C-alpha positions as CSV (number, residue, x, y, z in Angstrom):
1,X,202.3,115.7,179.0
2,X,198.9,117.5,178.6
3,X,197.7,118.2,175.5
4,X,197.2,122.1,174.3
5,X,193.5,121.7,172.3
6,X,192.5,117.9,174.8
7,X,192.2,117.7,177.8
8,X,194.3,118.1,180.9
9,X,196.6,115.2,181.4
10,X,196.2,114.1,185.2
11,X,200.0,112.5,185.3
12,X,202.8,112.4,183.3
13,X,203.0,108.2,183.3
14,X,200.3,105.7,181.6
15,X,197.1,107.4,180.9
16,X,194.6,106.0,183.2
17,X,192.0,107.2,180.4
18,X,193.3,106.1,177.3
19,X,190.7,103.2,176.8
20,X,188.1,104.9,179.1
21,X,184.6,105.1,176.6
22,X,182.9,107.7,179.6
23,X,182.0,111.5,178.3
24,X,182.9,115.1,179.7
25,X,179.9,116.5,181.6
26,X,179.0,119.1,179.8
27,X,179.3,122.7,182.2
28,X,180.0,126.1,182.7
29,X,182.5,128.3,184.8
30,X,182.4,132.0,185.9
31,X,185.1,134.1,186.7
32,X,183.4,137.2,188.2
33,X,184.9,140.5,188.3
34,X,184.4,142.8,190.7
35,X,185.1,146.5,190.0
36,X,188.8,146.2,191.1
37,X,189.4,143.2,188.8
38,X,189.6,140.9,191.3
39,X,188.0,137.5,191.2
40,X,185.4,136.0,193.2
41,X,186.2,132.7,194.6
42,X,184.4,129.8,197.2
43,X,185.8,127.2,199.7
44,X,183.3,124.2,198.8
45,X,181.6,123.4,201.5
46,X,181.5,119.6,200.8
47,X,185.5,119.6,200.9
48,X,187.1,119.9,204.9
49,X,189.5,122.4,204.6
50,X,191.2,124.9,201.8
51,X,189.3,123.7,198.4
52,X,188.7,127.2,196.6
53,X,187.4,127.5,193.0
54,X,185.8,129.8,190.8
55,X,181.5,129.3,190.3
56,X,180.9,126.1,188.1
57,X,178.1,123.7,187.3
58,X,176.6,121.7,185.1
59,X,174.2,122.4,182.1
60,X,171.1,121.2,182.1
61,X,168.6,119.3,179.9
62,X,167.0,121.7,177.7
63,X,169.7,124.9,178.6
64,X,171.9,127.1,176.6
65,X,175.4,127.6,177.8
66,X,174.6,130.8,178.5
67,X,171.4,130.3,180.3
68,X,173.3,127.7,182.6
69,X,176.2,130.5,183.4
70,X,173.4,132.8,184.7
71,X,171.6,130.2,186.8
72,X,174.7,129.0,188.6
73,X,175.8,132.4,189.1
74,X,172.3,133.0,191.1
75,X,172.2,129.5,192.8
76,X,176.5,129.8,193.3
77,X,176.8,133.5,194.5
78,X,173.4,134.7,195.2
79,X,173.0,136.9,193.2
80,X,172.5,138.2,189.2
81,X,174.0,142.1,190.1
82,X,176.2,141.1,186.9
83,X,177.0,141.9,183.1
84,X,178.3,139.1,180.6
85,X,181.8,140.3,178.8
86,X,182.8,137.6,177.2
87,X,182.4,133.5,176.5
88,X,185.3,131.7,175.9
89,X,186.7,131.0,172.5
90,X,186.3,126.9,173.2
91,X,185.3,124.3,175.8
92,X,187.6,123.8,178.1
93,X,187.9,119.5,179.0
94,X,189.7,117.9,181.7
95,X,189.8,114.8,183.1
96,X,189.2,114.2,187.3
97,X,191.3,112.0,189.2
98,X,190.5,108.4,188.5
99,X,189.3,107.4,192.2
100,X,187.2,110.8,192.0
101,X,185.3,110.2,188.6
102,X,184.7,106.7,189.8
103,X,182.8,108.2,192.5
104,X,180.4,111.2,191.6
105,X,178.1,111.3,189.2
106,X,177.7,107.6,189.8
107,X,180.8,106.9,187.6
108,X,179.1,108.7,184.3
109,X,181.5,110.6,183.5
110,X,185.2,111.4,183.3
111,X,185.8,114.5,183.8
112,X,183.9,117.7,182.8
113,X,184.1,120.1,179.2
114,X,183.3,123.4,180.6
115,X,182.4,126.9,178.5
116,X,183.4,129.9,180.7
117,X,182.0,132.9,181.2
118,X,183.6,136.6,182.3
119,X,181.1,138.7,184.3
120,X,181.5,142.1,185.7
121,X,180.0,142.2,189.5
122,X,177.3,145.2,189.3
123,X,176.4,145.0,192.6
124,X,177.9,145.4,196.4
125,X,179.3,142.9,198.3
126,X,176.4,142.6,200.6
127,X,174.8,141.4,197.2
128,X,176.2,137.8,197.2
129,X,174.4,135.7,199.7
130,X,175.6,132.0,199.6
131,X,173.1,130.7,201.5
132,X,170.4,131.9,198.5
133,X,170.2,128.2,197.5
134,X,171.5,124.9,198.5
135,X,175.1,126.6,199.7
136,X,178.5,124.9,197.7
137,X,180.9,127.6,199.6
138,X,181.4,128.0,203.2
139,X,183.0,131.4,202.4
140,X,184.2,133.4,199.4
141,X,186.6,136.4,198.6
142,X,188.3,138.4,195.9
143,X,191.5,137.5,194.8
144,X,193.8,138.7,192.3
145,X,194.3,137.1,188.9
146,X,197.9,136.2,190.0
147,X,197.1,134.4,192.9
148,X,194.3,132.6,191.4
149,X,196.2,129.3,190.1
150,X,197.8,128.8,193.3
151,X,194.3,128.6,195.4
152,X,193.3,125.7,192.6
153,X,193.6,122.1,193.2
154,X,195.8,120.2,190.6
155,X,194.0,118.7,188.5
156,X,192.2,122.4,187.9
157,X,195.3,123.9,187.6
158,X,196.0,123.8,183.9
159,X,192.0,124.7,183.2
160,X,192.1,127.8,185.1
161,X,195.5,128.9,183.6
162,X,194.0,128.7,179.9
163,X,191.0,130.6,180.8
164,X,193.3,133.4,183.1
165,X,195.1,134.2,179.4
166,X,191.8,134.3,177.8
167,X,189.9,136.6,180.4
168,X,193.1,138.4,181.5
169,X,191.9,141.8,179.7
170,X,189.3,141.9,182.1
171,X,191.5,141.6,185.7
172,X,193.4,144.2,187.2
């Protein structure tokens, strides 16, 4: 059973992690609102198929929390047409799927601690331009809060429901 302050149990047997010595990569998320409340959400590109998620990424050497939030939203989305609201309360940690953290990352890591963000979208749609940098979605829409968990895989699941509660002032 997952913890409520670790991170996100991946299964309910033997925990694969229990002796694992690896760290959380340390990142960001952003769950952009656009004027609606609605959020804005990707299909990675690197995924065949249905793999949606919310602008993520890691922070790097050197970079605030903060600063890494605004450089993934430029590189994610295309675009810094945004206002901060709000940081969450806590990192958020959760652990990947075994065979998964085995293989990105070269095996560093086990799963990610992320700090989110809530940005209000200032701009127009025809602001975001994935293609801006190295793309990570193929497409992208708004979606309500609601439907937000259910576009998620898994082992995200859990992560995006704790930061929903957190944000949910900000959704329509």
């Amino acid at each position: 059973m997952p913890s409520r302050t670790g991170p996100v149990a991946i299964t309910d047997s033997v925990d694969p992690y229990r002796d694992d010595p690896r760290p959380y990569r340390r990142c960001v998320g952003l769950m952009l609102f656009n004027g609606d409340g609605s959020v804005f959400v990707g299909n990675r590109i690197d995924v065949p198929g249905d793999h949606w998620q919310m602008p993520q990424g890691g922070i790097d050497p050197g970079e605030s929390p903060e600063q890494a939030a605004w450089r993934e939203l430029r590189e994610e989305v295309g675009t810094d047409r945004a206002e901060i609201l709000a940081e969450s309360k806590t990192w958020y940690p959760y652990d990947l799927p075994v065979g998964l953290s085995r293989r990105i990352w070269k095996g560093k890591y086990r799963g990610q601690t992320q700090r989110w963000f809530a940005f209000r979208f200032l701009g127009q749609d025809g602001d975001i331009d994935l293609t801006h940098h190295k793309p990570e979605f193929s497409e992208w829409r708004w979606v309500p809060l609601a439907e937000l968990p259910d576009l998620i895989v898994p082992f995200k699941r859990p992560i995006y429901e704790r930061v929903i509660r957190e944000f949910s002032k900000f959704g329509g």
